[in-house]
Amino acid sequence: MEIIHVVFTRNTKAKNNPIADIINQLATEQLKLGIKITIWEISRKPSDHFQNKAYPLKHFSHHLFLWNTMKEIRQHLSAAAKDTLFHFHGGIIPVYYPIAFYLKEKNIPFLLSPHGRYNAHTLDKASYLKKKHFANFDQNMITWSSALHFNSEHERKELNNRYPFNQQKSYICPNGLINNNLNIAPKIMKHDEIIYCYYGELNLTAMGLDILLHGFAKFKKSHSNNAILWIIGNGPDRNMILKTIKKLGLHKYVFVKPAVFGALKFEQLSKIDVMVRTPRVDFYPTVVMESAAMSIPCIVSMPTYLAEIIQTENAGYILSENNSEHLQKAFTESIQDMETVQWNRKKMNAHQMIARHFNWSSIARTHIQVYQDLTAH
């Protein structure tokens, strides 16, 4: 059995490419488990994400005219071994459709991992052309696929609400913590304040920073406490966030800091009490996993696709509705728990949750089992 992971890379110069990180981790672990792996990258130029890795990489140049690309891809498709299985990553990608059409014609099984590309907010805000592409092409790919992979039940429901599909062929498996970094030093208590923290892109709408600020404002108005909020990151909406902080009268309690990386990032995280993530679109919030690995409970909304596991493992707080009222309740609940033994339980559960659910080796095994079941039929 050979697995070919297919990925389309739009910006090959981008340092941050979550889907590339996921595919690299998954392919590396599957290779260790004895599975023959190849990555097909379709892009204008080869990106750095898949260079000098243990698995072979085949790059297809994405020309302006799709025909040139497809001609080369079709040659490789016809040369693929009989037990080859294709795993597509992402969604609403035009070049995927003719490949999927060929595979369907030849009865070659393929899997589809949307990786949040069918998120309700994303599709609602999509351009007319993208909505048409989803209706005319992606829906066919969903129907033709031998299996559909989702990160969470919430992601599966989002798609099913928009386009009902055969849920029997779908499976749920989260993505893991990059490099399985479970040996991060635990949080240190060296401050008087209770520190809530958001770490990530400063994108007001997509990352739900408006929800975060309004929820924190309501929390501070209704509770006299020593809680503060750190917003750490870079992004286009920094000035808008600063204006919102001033407008809400939060300038004494909310501090916006530039993003830091590597050891400096973990030094900052080691000082916080709770990680908060309330996005409208966010399929791979690695900082939530990194925080949990440091025994830091998290407050998350459903679009993180981590909420169900956090709730099951009692490792934090989830927002059943992503709004400021529900966030205020989560803030209140967390600050009450800090006075009880429940807090230490949550911290311990957060660390154990990472080892149990977000280990790439076990995630790779879950996908391999699906591959084997499909090739057995």
mmCIF file of N, CA and C in Angstrom, residues 91-207:
data_model
loop_
_atom_site.group_PDB
_atom_site.id
_atom_site.type_symbol
_atom_site.label_atom_id
_atom_site.label_comp_id
_atom_site.label_asym_id
_atom_site.label_seq_id
_atom_site.Cartn_x
_atom_site.Cartn_y
_atom_site.Cartn_z
ATOM 1 N N GLY A 91 -9.748 22.272 0.876
ATOM 2 C CA GLY A 91 -10.994 22.285 0.114
ATOM 3 C C GLY A 91 -11.118 23.547 -0.722
ATOM 4 N N ILE A 92 -12.071 23.543 -1.651
ATOM 5 C CA ILE A 92 -12.293 24.628 -2.618
ATOM 6 C C ILE A 92 -10.982 24.927 -3.358
ATOM 7 N N ILE A 93 -10.407 23.874 -3.925
ATOM 8 C CA ILE A 93 -9.154 23.979 -4.677
ATOM 9 C C ILE A 93 -9.414 23.438 -6.089
ATOM 10 N N PRO A 94 -9.496 24.312 -7.097
ATOM 11 C CA PRO A 94 -9.904 23.888 -8.453
ATOM 12 C C PRO A 94 -9.108 22.720 -9.021
ATOM 13 N N VAL A 95 -7.786 22.676 -8.802
ATOM 14 C CA VAL A 95 -6.967 21.634 -9.420
ATOM 15 C C VAL A 95 -7.276 20.242 -8.848
ATOM 16 N N TYR A 96 -7.904 20.176 -7.683
ATOM 17 C CA TYR A 96 -8.236 18.870 -7.093
ATOM 18 C C TYR A 96 -9.318 18.147 -7.901
ATOM 19 N N TYR A 97 -10.239 18.925 -8.462
ATOM 20 C CA TYR A 97 -11.414 18.291 -9.079
ATOM 21 C C TYR A 97 -11.070 17.370 -10.245
ATOM 22 N N PRO A 98 -10.261 17.788 -11.238
ATOM 23 C CA PRO A 98 -9.940 16.847 -12.332
ATOM 24 C C PRO A 98 -9.168 15.619 -11.865
ATOM 25 N N ILE A 99 -8.377 15.767 -10.789
ATOM 26 C CA ILE A 99 -7.662 14.595 -10.242
ATOM 27 C C ILE A 99 -8.678 13.635 -9.645
ATOM 28 N N ALA A 100 -9.605 14.186 -8.833
ATOM 29 C CA ALA A 100 -10.641 13.348 -8.200
ATOM 30 C C ALA A 100 -11.525 12.685 -9.258
ATOM 31 N N PHE A 101 -11.825 13.408 -10.330
ATOM 32 C CA PHE A 101 -12.646 12.862 -11.414
ATOM 33 C C PHE A 101 -11.943 11.661 -12.041
ATOM 34 N N TYR A 102 -10.646 11.792 -12.291
ATOM 35 C CA TYR A 102 -9.848 10.691 -12.865
ATOM 36 C C TYR A 102 -9.865 9.484 -11.919
ATOM 37 N N LEU A 103 -9.663 9.727 -10.624
ATOM 38 C CA LEU A 103 -9.628 8.638 -9.639
ATOM 39 C C LEU A 103 -10.968 7.907 -9.586
ATOM 40 N N LYS A 104 -12.052 8.668 -9.665
ATOM 41 C CA LYS A 104 -13.389 8.059 -9.654
ATOM 42 C C LYS A 104 -13.580 7.187 -10.896
ATOM 43 N N GLU A 105 -13.153 7.701 -12.062
ATOM 44 C CA GLU A 105 -13.277 6.956 -13.314
ATOM 45 C C GLU A 105 -12.509 5.635 -13.258
ATOM 46 N N LYS A 106 -11.353 5.634 -12.573
ATOM 47 C CA LYS A 106 -10.488 4.454 -12.499
ATOM 48 C C LYS A 106 -10.742 3.620 -11.243
ATOM 49 N N ASN A 107 -11.765 4.006 -10.454
ATOM 50 C CA ASN A 107 -12.094 3.294 -9.206
ATOM 51 C C ASN A 107 -10.914 3.233 -8.226
ATOM 52 N N ILE A 108 -10.160 4.318 -8.173
ATOM 53 C CA ILE A 108 -9.051 4.412 -7.211
ATOM 54 C C ILE A 108 -9.569 5.177 -5.995
ATOM 55 N N PRO A 109 -9.491 4.589 -4.793
ATOM 56 C CA PRO A 109 -10.055 5.263 -3.613
ATOM 57 C C PRO A 109 -9.271 6.508 -3.214
ATOM 58 N N PHE A 110 -9.989 7.491 -2.705
ATOM 59 C CA PHE A 110 -9.310 8.660 -2.152
ATOM 60 C C PHE A 110 -10.055 9.176 -0.927
ATOM 61 N N LEU A 111 -9.283 9.836 -0.060
ATOM 62 C CA LEU A 111 -9.822 10.433 1.156
ATOM 63 C C LEU A 111 -9.760 11.951 1.013
ATOM 64 N N LEU A 112 -10.609 12.621 1.777
ATOM 65 C CA LEU A 112 -10.602 14.080 1.782
ATOM 66 C C LEU A 112 -10.574 14.586 3.222
ATOM 67 N N SER A 113 -9.563 15.403 3.535
ATOM 68 C CA SER A 113 -9.492 16.101 4.825
ATOM 69 C C SER A 113 -9.682 17.589 4.546
ATOM 70 N N PRO A 114 -10.863 18.154 4.833
ATOM 71 C CA PRO A 114 -11.089 19.576 4.503
ATOM 72 C C PRO A 114 -10.236 20.540 5.327
ATOM 73 N N HIS A 115 -9.813 20.125 6.506
ATOM 74 C CA HIS A 115 -9.010 20.989 7.393
ATOM 75 C C HIS A 115 -9.674 22.352 7.599
ATOM 76 N N GLY A 116 -10.949 22.323 7.912
ATOM 77 C CA GLY A 116 -11.651 23.560 8.254
ATOM 78 C C GLY A 116 -12.070 24.413 7.078
ATOM 79 N N ARG A 117 -11.798 23.980 5.851
ATOM 80 C CA ARG A 117 -12.136 24.803 4.681
ATOM 81 C C ARG A 117 -13.645 24.862 4.423
ATOM 82 N N TYR A 118 -14.417 23.968 5.043
ATOM 83 C CA TYR A 118 -15.868 24.028 4.912
ATOM 84 C C TYR A 118 -16.506 24.607 6.176
ATOM 85 N N ASN A 119 -15.720 25.342 6.943
ATOM 86 C CA ASN A 119 -16.199 26.053 8.124
ATOM 87 C C ASN A 119 -17.362 26.962 7.734
ATOM 88 N N ALA A 120 -18.412 27.005 8.575
ATOM 89 C CA ALA A 120 -19.626 27.761 8.247
ATOM 90 C C ALA A 120 -19.323 29.235 8.006
ATOM 91 N N HIS A 121 -18.488 29.836 8.857
ATOM 92 C CA HIS A 121 -18.151 31.263 8.709
ATOM 93 C C HIS A 121 -17.416 31.495 7.386
ATOM 94 N N THR A 122 -16.473 30.593 7.054
ATOM 95 C CA THR A 122 -15.692 30.721 5.822
ATOM 96 C C THR A 122 -16.598 30.670 4.592
ATOM 97 N N LEU A 123 -17.508 29.695 4.568
ATOM 98 C CA LEU A 123 -18.386 29.552 3.404
ATOM 99 C C LEU A 123 -19.400 30.683 3.308
ATOM 100 N N ASP A 124 -19.875 31.171 4.468
ATOM 101 C CA ASP A 124 -20.825 32.292 4.458
ATOM 102 C C ASP A 124 -20.180 33.549 3.879
ATOM 103 N N LYS A 125 -18.890 33.754 4.203
ATOM 104 C CA LYS A 125 -18.186 34.959 3.775
ATOM 105 C C LYS A 125 -17.472 34.784 2.430
ATOM 106 N N ALA A 126 -17.539 33.584 1.858
ATOM 107 C CA ALA A 126 -16.816 33.300 0.607
ATOM 108 C C ALA A 126 -17.374 34.114 -0.556
ATOM 109 N N SER A 127 -16.526 34.318 -1.549
ATOM 110 C CA SER A 127 -16.949 35.028 -2.757
ATOM 111 C C SER A 127 -17.967 34.179 -3.526
ATOM 112 N N TYR A 128 -18.645 34.823 -4.461
ATOM 113 C CA TYR A 128 -19.627 34.140 -5.307
ATOM 114 C C TYR A 128 -18.983 32.956 -6.024
ATOM 115 N N LEU A 129 -17.761 33.167 -6.548
ATOM 116 C CA LEU A 129 -17.077 32.103 -7.296
ATOM 117 C C LEU A 129 -16.755 30.908 -6.397
ATOM 118 N N LYS A 130 -16.309 31.188 -5.174
ATOM 119 C CA LYS A 130 -15.978 30.084 -4.256
ATOM 120 C C LYS A 130 -17.233 29.312 -3.859
ATOM 121 N N LYS A 131 -18.319 30.028 -3.647
ATOM 122 C CA LYS A 131 -19.587 29.350 -3.309
ATOM 123 C C LYS A 131 -20.042 28.468 -4.474
ATOM 124 N N LYS A 132 -19.881 28.979 -5.698
ATOM 125 C CA LYS A 132 -20.236 28.188 -6.877
ATOM 126 C C LYS A 132 -19.323 26.967 -7.011
ATOM 127 N N HIS A 133 -18.028 27.172 -6.722
ATOM 128 C CA HIS A 133 -17.082 26.055 -6.802
ATOM 129 C C HIS A 133 -17.459 24.975 -5.797
ATOM 130 N N PHE A 134 -17.823 25.375 -4.592
ATOM 131 C CA PHE A 134 -18.242 24.404 -3.583
ATOM 132 C C PHE A 134 -19.462 23.617 -4.060
ATOM 133 N N ALA A 135 -20.448 24.347 -4.602
ATOM 134 C CA ALA A 135 -21.692 23.698 -5.047
ATOM 135 C C ALA A 135 -21.475 22.777 -6.242
ATOM 136 N N ASN A 136 -20.636 23.194 -7.197
ATOM 137 C CA ASN A 136 -20.484 22.445 -8.451
ATOM 138 C C ASN A 136 -19.399 21.376 -8.417
ATOM 139 N N PHE A 137 -18.365 21.579 -7.587
ATOM 140 C CA PHE A 137 -17.216 20.675 -7.631
ATOM 141 C C PHE A 137 -16.939 19.979 -6.289
ATOM 142 N N ASP A 138 -16.843 20.768 -5.216
ATOM 143 C CA ASP A 138 -16.517 20.147 -3.927
ATOM 144 C C ASP A 138 -17.578 19.152 -3.474
ATOM 145 N N GLN A 139 -18.837 19.467 -3.755
ATOM 146 C CA GLN A 139 -19.899 18.540 -3.351
ATOM 147 C C GLN A 139 -19.747 17.195 -4.057
ATOM 148 N N ASN A 140 -19.283 17.215 -5.307
ATOM 149 C CA ASN A 140 -19.006 15.962 -6.015
ATOM 150 C C ASN A 140 -17.853 15.209 -5.356
ATOM 151 N N MET A 141 -16.802 15.949 -5.012
ATOM 152 C CA MET A 141 -15.645 15.315 -4.362
ATOM 153 C C MET A 141 -16.042 14.666 -3.033
ATOM 154 N N ILE A 142 -16.915 15.358 -2.285
ATOM 155 C CA ILE A 142 -17.407 14.822 -1.010
ATOM 156 C C ILE A 142 -18.165 13.515 -1.262
ATOM 157 N N THR A 143 -18.996 13.510 -2.304
ATOM 158 C CA THR A 143 -19.788 12.314 -2.638
ATOM 159 C C THR A 143 -18.892 11.182 -3.136
ATOM 160 N N TRP A 144 -17.909 11.499 -3.972
ATOM 161 C CA TRP A 144 -17.040 10.472 -4.565
ATOM 162 C C TRP A 144 -16.035 9.898 -3.572
ATOM 163 N N SER A 145 -15.666 10.659 -2.559
ATOM 164 C CA SER A 145 -14.588 10.224 -1.646
ATOM 165 C C SER A 145 -14.950 8.909 -0.960
ATOM 166 N N SER A 146 -13.940 8.088 -0.738
ATOM 167 C CA SER A 146 -14.139 6.820 -0.027
ATOM 168 C C SER A 146 -14.230 7.042 1.468
ATOM 169 N N ALA A 147 -13.599 8.128 1.948
ATOM 170 C CA ALA A 147 -13.667 8.476 3.362
ATOM 171 C C ALA A 147 -13.477 9.978 3.514
ATOM 172 N N LEU A 148 -14.122 10.530 4.541
ATOM 173 C CA LEU A 148 -13.993 11.951 4.865
ATOM 174 C C LEU A 148 -13.448 12.067 6.283
ATOM 175 N N HIS A 149 -12.387 12.833 6.413
ATOM 176 C CA HIS A 149 -11.760 13.000 7.730
ATOM 177 C C HIS A 149 -12.098 14.372 8.305
ATOM 178 N N PHE A 150 -12.558 14.380 9.552
ATOM 179 C CA PHE A 150 -12.849 15.641 10.242
ATOM 180 C C PHE A 150 -12.059 15.708 11.542
ATOM 181 N N ASN A 151 -11.745 16.942 11.953
ATOM 182 C CA ASN A 151 -11.007 17.136 13.201
ATOM 183 C C ASN A 151 -11.904 17.007 14.423
ATOM 184 N N SER A 152 -13.204 17.248 14.237
ATOM 185 C CA SER A 152 -14.126 17.195 15.371
ATOM 186 C C SER A 152 -15.537 16.944 14.875
ATOM 187 N N GLU A 153 -16.420 16.598 15.817
ATOM 188 C CA GLU A 153 -17.830 16.405 15.497
ATOM 189 C C GLU A 153 -18.447 17.723 15.019
ATOM 190 N N HIS A 154 -18.000 18.828 15.590
ATOM 191 C CA HIS A 154 -18.499 20.151 15.193
ATOM 192 C C HIS A 154 -18.211 20.419 13.717
ATOM 193 N N GLU A 155 -17.003 20.066 13.263
ATOM 194 C CA GLU A 155 -16.653 20.268 11.854
ATOM 195 C C GLU A 155 -17.531 19.405 10.955
ATOM 196 N N ARG A 156 -17.770 18.162 11.375
ATOM 197 C CA ARG A 156 -18.610 17.258 10.584
ATOM 198 C C ARG A 156 -20.039 17.801 10.482
ATOM 199 N N LYS A 157 -20.578 18.286 11.604
ATOM 200 C CA LYS A 157 -21.943 18.831 11.603
ATOM 201 C C LYS A 157 -22.053 20.077 10.732
ATOM 202 N N GLU A 158 -21.017 20.930 10.770
ATOM 203 C CA GLU A 158 -21.028 22.144 9.950
ATOM 204 C C GLU A 158 -21.215 21.807 8.471
ATOM 205 N N LEU A 159 -20.472 20.798 8.008
ATOM 206 C CA LEU A 159 -20.582 20.416 6.599
ATOM 207 C C LEU A 159 -21.921 19.752 6.320
ATOM 208 N N ASN A 160 -22.342 18.869 7.201
ATOM 209 C CA ASN A 160 -23.595 18.143 6.981
ATOM 210 C C ASN A 160 -24.796 19.088 6.957
ATOM 211 N N ASN A 161 -24.743 20.166 7.730
ATOM 212 C CA ASN A 161 -25.829 21.154 7.729
ATOM 213 C C ASN A 161 -25.923 21.868 6.384
ATOM 214 N N ARG A 162 -24.782 22.008 5.726
ATOM 215 C CA ARG A 162 -24.744 22.724 4.441
ATOM 216 C C ARG A 162 -24.950 21.775 3.265
ATOM 217 N N TYR A 163 -24.360 20.590 3.381
ATOM 218 C CA TYR A 163 -24.473 19.604 2.301
ATOM 219 C C TYR A 163 -24.530 18.210 2.924
ATOM 220 N N PRO A 164 -25.739 17.677 3.123
ATOM 221 C CA PRO A 164 -25.868 16.347 3.742
ATOM 222 C C PRO A 164 -25.104 15.292 2.938
ATOM 223 N N PHE A 165 -24.299 14.492 3.635
ATOM 224 C CA PHE A 165 -23.486 13.469 2.983
ATOM 225 C C PHE A 165 -23.590 12.181 3.789
ATOM 226 N N ASN A 166 -23.003 11.134 3.265
ATOM 227 C CA ASN A 166 -23.036 9.835 3.932
ATOM 228 C C ASN A 166 -22.059 9.850 5.116
ATOM 229 N N GLN A 167 -22.589 10.043 6.311
ATOM 230 C CA GLN A 167 -21.726 10.177 7.484
ATOM 231 C C GLN A 167 -21.079 8.852 7.889
ATOM 232 N N GLN A 168 -21.576 7.749 7.338
ATOM 233 C CA GLN A 168 -20.998 6.440 7.667
ATOM 234 C C GLN A 168 -19.554 6.331 7.184
ATOM 235 N N LYS A 169 -19.222 7.080 6.141
ATOM 236 C CA LYS A 169 -17.854 6.970 5.602
ATOM 237 C C LYS A 169 -16.915 8.014 6.214
ATOM 238 N N SER A 170 -17.411 8.773 7.166
ATOM 239 C CA SER A 170 -16.572 9.799 7.781
ATOM 240 C C SER A 170 -15.981 9.301 9.092
ATOM 241 N N TYR A 171 -14.886 9.907 9.496
ATOM 242 C CA TYR A 171 -14.266 9.581 10.793
ATOM 243 C C TYR A 171 -13.659 10.835 11.393
ATOM 244 N N ILE A 172 -13.508 10.824 12.709
ATOM 245 C CA ILE A 172 -12.999 11.993 13.427
ATOM 246 C C ILE A 172 -11.646 11.667 14.031
ATOM 247 N N CYS A 173 -10.693 12.535 13.764
ATOM 248 C CA CYS A 173 -9.349 12.385 14.332
ATOM 249 C C CYS A 173 -8.737 13.782 14.416
ATOM 250 N N PRO A 174 -8.341 14.230 15.613
ATOM 251 C CA PRO A 174 -7.768 15.576 15.719
ATOM 252 C C PRO A 174 -6.369 15.622 15.123
ATOM 253 N N ASN A 175 -5.883 16.810 14.898
ATOM 254 C CA ASN A 175 -4.478 16.976 14.548
ATOM 255 C C ASN A 175 -3.677 17.104 15.828
ATOM 256 N N GLY A 176 -2.372 16.820 15.743
ATOM 257 C CA GLY A 176 -1.571 16.732 16.954
ATOM 258 C C GLY A 176 -0.729 17.954 17.236
ATOM 259 N N LEU A 177 -0.010 17.859 18.345
ATOM 260 C CA LEU A 177 0.908 18.912 18.754
ATOM 261 C C LEU A 177 2.190 18.779 17.952
ATOM 262 N N ILE A 178 2.618 19.880 17.315
ATOM 263 C CA ILE A 178 3.815 19.862 16.464
ATOM 264 C C ILE A 178 5.010 19.333 17.246
ATOM 265 N N ASN A 179 5.716 18.386 16.631
ATOM 266 C CA ASN A 179 6.902 17.750 17.228
ATOM 267 C C ASN A 179 6.603 17.017 18.538
ATOM 268 N N ASN A 180 5.288 16.767 18.786
ATOM 269 C CA ASN A 180 4.897 16.072 20.027
ATOM 270 C C ASN A 180 5.585 16.689 21.247
ATOM 271 N N ASN A 181 5.620 18.013 21.293
ATOM 272 C CA ASN A 181 6.372 18.712 22.338
ATOM 273 C C ASN A 181 5.644 18.635 23.677
ATOM 274 N N LEU A 182 5.851 17.541 24.399
ATOM 275 C CA LEU A 182 5.182 17.331 25.677
ATOM 276 C C LEU A 182 6.092 17.662 26.855
ATOM 277 N N ASN A 183 7.311 18.064 26.577
ATOM 278 C CA ASN A 183 8.267 18.277 27.665
ATOM 279 C C ASN A 183 8.501 19.754 27.951
ATOM 280 N N ILE A 184 7.476 20.566 27.721
ATOM 281 C CA ILE A 184 7.573 21.985 28.023
ATOM 282 C C ILE A 184 7.470 22.149 29.540
ATOM 283 N N ALA A 185 8.265 23.050 30.084
ATOM 284 C CA ALA A 185 8.219 23.282 31.532
ATOM 285 C C ALA A 185 6.824 23.738 31.946
ATOM 286 N N PRO A 186 6.316 23.257 33.091
ATOM 287 C CA PRO A 186 4.978 23.677 33.528
ATOM 288 C C PRO A 186 4.947 25.145 33.932
ATOM 289 N N LYS A 187 3.747 25.668 34.077
ATOM 290 C CA LYS A 187 3.554 27.066 34.411
ATOM 291 C C LYS A 187 4.191 27.420 35.744
ATOM 292 N N ILE A 188 4.779 28.620 35.818
ATOM 293 C CA ILE A 188 5.348 29.090 37.087
ATOM 294 C C ILE A 188 4.491 30.229 37.623
ATOM 295 N N MET A 189 4.290 30.261 38.921
ATOM 296 C CA MET A 189 3.482 31.311 39.544
ATOM 297 C C MET A 189 4.415 32.378 40.103
ATOM 298 N N LYS A 190 4.534 33.503 39.406
ATOM 299 C CA LYS A 190 5.423 34.569 39.868
ATOM 300 C C LYS A 190 4.745 35.930 39.723
ATOM 301 N N HIS A 191 3.447 35.970 39.947
ATOM 302 C CA HIS A 191 2.726 37.222 39.764
ATOM 303 C C HIS A 191 1.520 37.261 40.684
ATOM 304 N N ASP A 192 1.038 38.456 40.940
ATOM 305 C CA ASP A 192 -0.135 38.613 41.802
ATOM 306 C C ASP A 192 -1.427 38.534 41.009
ATOM 307 N N GLU A 193 -1.378 38.995 39.746
ATOM 308 C CA GLU A 193 -2.597 39.007 38.935
ATOM 309 C C GLU A 193 -2.932 37.603 38.413
ATOM 310 N N ILE A 194 -4.194 37.442 38.063
ATOM 311 C CA ILE A 194 -4.627 36.256 37.307
ATOM 312 C C ILE A 194 -4.536 36.660 35.835
ATOM 313 N N ILE A 195 -3.725 35.936 35.078
ATOM 314 C CA ILE A 195 -3.466 36.341 33.695
ATOM 315 C C ILE A 195 -4.199 35.418 32.708
ATOM 316 N N TYR A 196 -5.140 36.009 31.974
ATOM 317 C CA TYR A 196 -5.765 35.349 30.830
ATOM 318 C C TYR A 196 -4.971 35.787 29.596
ATOM 319 N N CYS A 197 -4.862 34.920 28.604
ATOM 320 C CA CYS A 197 -4.009 35.249 27.465
ATOM 321 C C CYS A 197 -4.604 34.761 26.147
ATOM 322 N N TYR A 198 -4.520 35.632 25.139
ATOM 323 C CA TYR A 198 -4.743 35.221 23.754
ATOM 324 C C TYR A 198 -3.403 35.338 23.047
ATOM 325 N N TYR A 199 -3.008 34.289 22.327
ATOM 326 C CA TYR A 199 -1.775 34.330 21.542
ATOM 327 C C TYR A 199 -2.123 33.918 20.121
ATOM 328 N N GLY A 200 -1.849 34.795 19.144
ATOM 329 C CA GLY A 200 -2.141 34.443 17.756
ATOM 330 C C GLY A 200 -2.236 35.671 16.884
ATOM 331 N N GLU A 201 -2.812 35.493 15.703
ATOM 332 C CA GLU A 201 -2.918 36.585 14.737
ATOM 333 C C GLU A 201 -3.898 37.640 15.226
ATOM 334 N N LEU A 202 -3.544 38.904 15.050
ATOM 335 C CA LEU A 202 -4.433 39.999 15.445
ATOM 336 C C LEU A 202 -5.411 40.288 14.307
ATOM 337 N N ASN A 203 -6.365 39.371 14.174
ATOM 338 C CA ASN A 203 -7.420 39.477 13.162
ATOM 339 C C ASN A 203 -8.742 39.515 13.926
ATOM 340 N N LEU A 204 -9.341 40.709 13.990
ATOM 341 C CA LEU A 204 -10.477 40.955 14.879
ATOM 342 C C LEU A 204 -11.647 40.003 14.637
ATOM 343 N N THR A 205 -12.048 39.830 13.370
ATOM 344 C CA THR A 205 -13.240 39.029 13.068
ATOM 345 C C THR A 205 -12.939 37.535 13.064
ATOM 346 N N ALA A 206 -11.968 37.103 12.239
ATOM 347 C CA ALA A 206 -11.678 35.666 12.110
ATOM 348 C C ALA A 206 -11.305 35.043 13.450
ATOM 349 N N MET A 207 -10.475 35.738 14.242
ATOM 350 C CA MET A 207 -10.011 35.185 15.507
ATOM 351 C C MET A 207 -10.912 35.556 16.684
#
